[in-house]
Amino acid sequence: MQKIIFLVGFPGCGKGTVAKFAHGYRKFAFGDIFREECKRRYGKINPVLMEKTVKWFHTGNRPRLLSKRMWARVKPHKKVIIDGCRNKLQFQEFVRLSKVKPIVV
């Protein structure tokens, strides 16, 4: 059975620090997906392009796409900590895909 912990909160609130102390857990971050998509779309990453990419993911049905991409990364691992879930729809879609009830911190 998988163990999944979601770390939620504003940027700079300590999610990454908490993740460092979760020994035995593999860390994933939604920000990595944003950066990869930004680089794929624009060929580079900068604050303006990242903002455009984040807005794109948070419109339409794309929060679900974001969760699908995260689930594809997390699926093979037994103990996971995920940094940066930003909204309820994103979280609900992840739970639906994974069929796991994660711990939310």
Short mmCIF file of N, CA and C in Angstrom, two decimals:
data_model
loop_
_atom_site.label_atom_id
_atom_site.label_comp_id
_atom_site.label_asym_id
_atom_site.label_seq_id
_atom_site.Cartn_x
_atom_site.Cartn_y
_atom_site.Cartn_z
N MET A 1 0.84 -1.19 0.00
CA MET A 1 0.00 0.00 0.00
C MET A 1 0.88 1.25 0.00
N GLN A 2 0.50 2.21 -0.82
CA GLN A 2 1.25 3.45 -0.90
C GLN A 2 0.94 4.38 0.26
N LYS A 3 1.96 5.11 0.68
CA LYS A 3 1.80 6.18 1.66
C LYS A 3 2.15 7.48 0.96
N ILE A 4 1.20 8.41 0.94
CA ILE A 4 1.41 9.68 0.26
C ILE A 4 1.10 10.82 1.22
N ILE A 5 2.02 11.75 1.32
CA ILE A 5 1.84 12.95 2.13
C ILE A 5 1.84 14.15 1.20
N PHE A 6 0.82 15.00 1.32
CA PHE A 6 0.76 16.26 0.58
C PHE A 6 1.16 17.38 1.52
N LEU A 7 2.10 18.21 1.10
CA LEU A 7 2.46 19.41 1.84
C LEU A 7 1.81 20.59 1.13
N VAL A 8 0.99 21.32 1.86
CA VAL A 8 0.30 22.47 1.26
C VAL A 8 0.69 23.74 2.01
N GLY A 9 0.67 24.84 1.29
CA GLY A 9 0.99 26.12 1.91
C GLY A 9 1.58 27.08 0.90
N PHE A 10 1.73 28.30 1.34
CA PHE A 10 2.25 29.35 0.48
C PHE A 10 3.74 29.14 0.20
N PRO A 11 4.24 29.70 -0.90
CA PRO A 11 5.67 29.63 -1.17
C PRO A 11 6.46 30.20 0.00
N GLY A 12 7.53 29.51 0.35
CA GLY A 12 8.40 29.99 1.42
C GLY A 12 7.94 29.66 2.82
N CYS A 13 6.88 28.87 2.97
CA CYS A 13 6.35 28.59 4.31
C CYS A 13 7.04 27.40 4.99
N GLY A 14 7.93 26.71 4.28
CA GLY A 14 8.67 25.62 4.90
C GLY A 14 8.34 24.22 4.41
N LYS A 15 7.58 24.12 3.33
CA LYS A 15 7.24 22.79 2.81
C LYS A 15 8.48 21.99 2.44
N GLY A 16 9.41 22.64 1.75
CA GLY A 16 10.64 21.98 1.34
C GLY A 16 11.47 21.54 2.53
N THR A 17 11.50 22.36 3.56
CA THR A 17 12.23 22.01 4.78
C THR A 17 11.62 20.80 5.45
N VAL A 18 10.31 20.77 5.55
CA VAL A 18 9.62 19.61 6.13
C VAL A 18 9.94 18.36 5.31
N ALA A 19 9.92 18.48 3.99
CA ALA A 19 10.18 17.33 3.12
C ALA A 19 11.57 16.75 3.36
N LYS A 20 12.54 17.60 3.68
CA LYS A 20 13.91 17.12 3.93
C LYS A 20 13.97 16.17 5.13
N PHE A 21 13.05 16.33 6.07
CA PHE A 21 13.05 15.51 7.27
C PHE A 21 12.18 14.26 7.15
N ALA A 22 11.56 14.06 6.02
CA ALA A 22 10.72 12.89 5.79
C ALA A 22 11.58 11.75 5.26
N HIS A 23 12.38 11.19 6.12
CA HIS A 23 13.32 10.14 5.74
C HIS A 23 12.58 8.92 5.23
N GLY A 24 13.08 8.39 4.13
CA GLY A 24 12.46 7.21 3.54
C GLY A 24 11.38 7.54 2.53
N TYR A 25 11.04 8.81 2.39
CA TYR A 25 10.02 9.23 1.43
C TYR A 25 10.69 9.84 0.20
N ARG A 26 10.16 9.55 -0.96
CA ARG A 26 10.63 10.16 -2.20
C ARG A 26 9.87 11.47 -2.39
N LYS A 27 10.59 12.58 -2.62
CA LYS A 27 9.96 13.90 -2.74
C LYS A 27 9.67 14.24 -4.20
N PHE A 28 8.46 14.78 -4.41
CA PHE A 28 8.05 15.28 -5.71
C PHE A 28 7.48 16.68 -5.51
N ALA A 29 7.59 17.52 -6.53
CA ALA A 29 7.07 18.88 -6.43
C ALA A 29 6.30 19.24 -7.70
N PHE A 30 5.12 19.82 -7.50
CA PHE A 30 4.35 20.29 -8.64
C PHE A 30 5.14 21.34 -9.42
N GLY A 31 5.97 22.10 -8.73
CA GLY A 31 6.79 23.11 -9.40
C GLY A 31 7.69 22.53 -10.47
N ASP A 32 8.13 21.29 -10.29
CA ASP A 32 8.96 20.64 -11.32
C ASP A 32 8.18 20.46 -12.61
N ILE A 33 6.91 20.12 -12.49
CA ILE A 33 6.06 19.95 -13.67
C ILE A 33 5.87 21.30 -14.37
N PHE A 34 5.65 22.35 -13.59
CA PHE A 34 5.52 23.70 -14.17
C PHE A 34 6.80 24.08 -14.93
N ARG A 35 7.96 23.85 -14.32
CA ARG A 35 9.23 24.23 -14.96
C ARG A 35 9.46 23.43 -16.25
N GLU A 36 9.17 22.14 -16.22
CA GLU A 36 9.34 21.32 -17.42
C GLU A 36 8.43 21.78 -18.55
N GLU A 37 7.17 22.10 -18.22
CA GLU A 37 6.23 22.57 -19.24
C GLU A 37 6.67 23.93 -19.78
N CYS A 38 7.15 24.81 -18.92
CA CYS A 38 7.62 26.13 -19.34
C CYS A 38 8.78 25.97 -20.33
N LYS A 39 9.72 25.12 -19.98
CA LYS A 39 10.87 24.90 -20.86
C LYS A 39 10.43 24.27 -22.19
N ARG A 40 9.48 23.35 -22.13
CA ARG A 40 8.98 22.70 -23.35
C ARG A 40 8.29 23.72 -24.26
N ARG A 41 7.48 24.58 -23.66
CA ARG A 41 6.71 25.55 -24.44
C ARG A 41 7.55 26.70 -24.99
N TYR A 42 8.45 27.21 -24.17
CA TYR A 42 9.15 28.44 -24.51
C TYR A 42 10.65 28.27 -24.73
N GLY A 43 11.18 27.10 -24.42
CA GLY A 43 12.60 26.86 -24.61
C GLY A 43 13.48 27.42 -23.51
N LYS A 44 12.87 28.08 -22.56
CA LYS A 44 13.61 28.65 -21.43
C LYS A 44 12.66 28.88 -20.27
N ILE A 45 13.24 29.18 -19.11
CA ILE A 45 12.45 29.43 -17.91
C ILE A 45 12.85 30.79 -17.35
N ASN A 46 11.85 31.62 -17.14
CA ASN A 46 12.06 32.88 -16.43
C ASN A 46 10.76 33.20 -15.70
N PRO A 47 10.76 34.17 -14.79
CA PRO A 47 9.55 34.43 -13.99
C PRO A 47 8.30 34.76 -14.82
N VAL A 48 8.45 35.50 -15.88
CA VAL A 48 7.28 35.87 -16.71
C VAL A 48 6.71 34.63 -17.39
N LEU A 49 7.57 33.82 -17.96
CA LEU A 49 7.10 32.61 -18.65
C LEU A 49 6.55 31.58 -17.66
N MET A 50 7.15 31.51 -16.48
CA MET A 50 6.62 30.60 -15.46
C MET A 50 5.22 31.03 -15.05
N GLU A 51 5.01 32.33 -14.88
CA GLU A 51 3.68 32.81 -14.51
C GLU A 51 2.65 32.45 -15.58
N LYS A 52 3.02 32.59 -16.84
CA LYS A 52 2.12 32.20 -17.94
C LYS A 52 1.81 30.70 -17.89
N THR A 53 2.83 29.91 -17.62
CA THR A 53 2.67 28.46 -17.58
C THR A 53 1.77 28.05 -16.42
N VAL A 54 2.00 28.63 -15.26
CA VAL A 54 1.18 28.31 -14.08
C VAL A 54 -0.28 28.70 -14.34
N LYS A 55 -0.50 29.88 -14.91
CA LYS A 55 -1.88 30.30 -15.22
C LYS A 55 -2.52 29.34 -16.21
N TRP A 56 -1.76 28.88 -17.20
CA TRP A 56 -2.29 27.94 -18.18
C TRP A 56 -2.76 26.65 -17.49
N PHE A 57 -1.95 26.14 -16.58
CA PHE A 57 -2.30 24.91 -15.86
C PHE A 57 -3.52 25.10 -14.96
N HIS A 58 -3.77 26.31 -14.49
CA HIS A 58 -4.87 26.55 -13.56
C HIS A 58 -6.13 27.07 -14.24
N THR A 59 -6.23 26.89 -15.54
CA THR A 59 -7.45 27.28 -16.26
C THR A 59 -8.05 26.05 -16.94
N GLY A 60 -9.32 26.18 -17.29
CA GLY A 60 -9.99 25.08 -17.98
C GLY A 60 -9.96 23.81 -17.16
N ASN A 61 -9.67 22.73 -17.81
CA ASN A 61 -9.63 21.41 -17.17
C ASN A 61 -8.20 21.00 -16.82
N ARG A 62 -7.27 21.95 -16.89
CA ARG A 62 -5.85 21.61 -16.74
C ARG A 62 -5.39 21.28 -15.33
N PRO A 63 -6.07 21.69 -14.26
CA PRO A 63 -5.64 21.17 -12.96
C PRO A 63 -5.67 19.63 -12.93
N ARG A 64 -6.59 19.06 -13.68
CA ARG A 64 -6.65 17.60 -13.78
C ARG A 64 -5.42 17.07 -14.53
N LEU A 65 -5.01 17.78 -15.58
CA LEU A 65 -3.82 17.40 -16.33
C LEU A 65 -2.59 17.41 -15.41
N LEU A 66 -2.50 18.43 -14.60
CA LEU A 66 -1.39 18.55 -13.66
C LEU A 66 -1.36 17.35 -12.70
N SER A 67 -2.52 16.98 -12.19
CA SER A 67 -2.60 15.82 -11.29
C SER A 67 -2.24 14.53 -12.01
N LYS A 68 -2.66 14.39 -13.26
CA LYS A 68 -2.31 13.19 -14.03
C LYS A 68 -0.81 13.08 -14.22
N ARG A 69 -0.17 14.21 -14.50
CA ARG A 69 1.28 14.19 -14.67
C ARG A 69 1.98 13.83 -13.36
N MET A 70 1.46 14.37 -12.26
CA MET A 70 2.07 14.04 -10.97
C MET A 70 1.86 12.57 -10.64
N TRP A 71 0.66 12.06 -10.86
CA TRP A 71 0.39 10.65 -10.55
C TRP A 71 1.30 9.74 -11.37
N ALA A 72 1.57 10.07 -12.61
CA ALA A 72 2.47 9.25 -13.45
C ALA A 72 3.86 9.16 -12.82
N ARG A 73 4.32 10.22 -12.17
CA ARG A 73 5.63 10.21 -11.52
C ARG A 73 5.62 9.44 -10.20
N VAL A 74 4.54 9.59 -9.47
CA VAL A 74 4.45 9.06 -8.11
C VAL A 74 4.09 7.58 -8.09
N LYS A 75 3.34 7.14 -9.06
CA LYS A 75 2.75 5.80 -9.09
C LYS A 75 3.71 4.66 -8.73
N PRO A 76 4.93 4.63 -9.23
CA PRO A 76 5.78 3.48 -8.92
C PRO A 76 6.41 3.47 -7.52
N HIS A 77 6.22 4.50 -6.75
CA HIS A 77 6.90 4.62 -5.46
C HIS A 77 5.96 4.33 -4.29
N LYS A 78 6.48 3.71 -3.25
CA LYS A 78 5.66 3.30 -2.11
C LYS A 78 5.46 4.42 -1.08
N LYS A 79 6.49 5.22 -0.83
CA LYS A 79 6.39 6.29 0.17
C LYS A 79 6.77 7.61 -0.49
N VAL A 80 5.78 8.51 -0.55
CA VAL A 80 5.92 9.73 -1.34
C VAL A 80 5.51 10.94 -0.53
N ILE A 81 6.25 12.02 -0.73
CA ILE A 81 5.85 13.31 -0.18
C ILE A 81 5.76 14.28 -1.36
N ILE A 82 4.64 14.99 -1.46
CA ILE A 82 4.39 15.88 -2.59
C ILE A 82 4.28 17.32 -2.10
N ASP A 83 5.09 18.16 -2.68
CA ASP A 83 5.18 19.57 -2.33
C ASP A 83 4.42 20.41 -3.35
N GLY A 84 3.52 21.24 -2.87
CA GLY A 84 2.98 22.29 -3.71
C GLY A 84 1.61 22.12 -4.31
N CYS A 85 0.74 21.32 -3.74
CA CYS A 85 -0.63 21.24 -4.23
C CYS A 85 -1.31 22.58 -3.98
N ARG A 86 -1.91 23.15 -5.01
CA ARG A 86 -2.43 24.51 -4.90
C ARG A 86 -3.95 24.65 -4.79
N ASN A 87 -4.69 23.63 -5.19
CA ASN A 87 -6.14 23.81 -5.11
C ASN A 87 -6.86 22.48 -4.90
N LYS A 88 -8.11 22.61 -4.53
CA LYS A 88 -8.93 21.45 -4.17
C LYS A 88 -9.15 20.51 -5.36
N LEU A 89 -9.40 21.07 -6.53
CA LEU A 89 -9.63 20.24 -7.71
C LEU A 89 -8.40 19.40 -8.05
N GLN A 90 -7.24 20.01 -7.95
CA GLN A 90 -5.98 19.31 -8.19
C GLN A 90 -5.85 18.13 -7.21
N PHE A 91 -6.12 18.38 -5.95
CA PHE A 91 -6.03 17.36 -4.92
C PHE A 91 -7.06 16.25 -5.16
N GLN A 92 -8.30 16.63 -5.43
CA GLN A 92 -9.36 15.65 -5.64
C GLN A 92 -9.06 14.75 -6.84
N GLU A 93 -8.54 15.34 -7.90
CA GLU A 93 -8.21 14.54 -9.08
C GLU A 93 -7.08 13.57 -8.78
N PHE A 94 -6.10 14.00 -8.01
CA PHE A 94 -5.01 13.11 -7.64
C PHE A 94 -5.54 11.92 -6.82
N VAL A 95 -6.41 12.19 -5.87
CA VAL A 95 -7.00 11.13 -5.04
C VAL A 95 -7.80 10.17 -5.91
N ARG A 96 -8.56 10.71 -6.86
CA ARG A 96 -9.36 9.87 -7.76
C ARG A 96 -8.46 8.94 -8.58
N LEU A 97 -7.39 9.50 -9.10
CA LEU A 97 -6.47 8.69 -9.93
C LEU A 97 -5.74 7.63 -9.11
N SER A 98 -5.27 8.03 -7.95
CA SER A 98 -4.42 7.15 -7.14
C SER A 98 -5.20 6.14 -6.32
N LYS A 99 -6.44 6.46 -6.02
CA LYS A 99 -7.27 5.63 -5.13
C LYS A 99 -6.61 5.46 -3.76
N VAL A 100 -5.87 6.48 -3.36
CA VAL A 100 -5.19 6.51 -2.07
C VAL A 100 -5.69 7.73 -1.32
N LYS A 101 -5.89 7.58 -0.02
CA LYS A 101 -6.26 8.74 0.78
C LYS A 101 -4.97 9.28 1.41
N PRO A 102 -4.44 10.38 0.84
CA PRO A 102 -3.17 10.90 1.35
C PRO A 102 -3.34 11.66 2.67
N ILE A 103 -2.24 11.80 3.35
CA ILE A 103 -2.18 12.66 4.53
C ILE A 103 -1.89 14.07 4.03
N VAL A 104 -2.58 15.04 4.56
CA VAL A 104 -2.37 16.44 4.14
C VAL A 104 -1.79 17.20 5.33
N VAL A 105 -0.65 17.84 5.09
CA VAL A 105 0.03 18.62 6.13
C VAL A 105 0.16 20.04 5.64
#
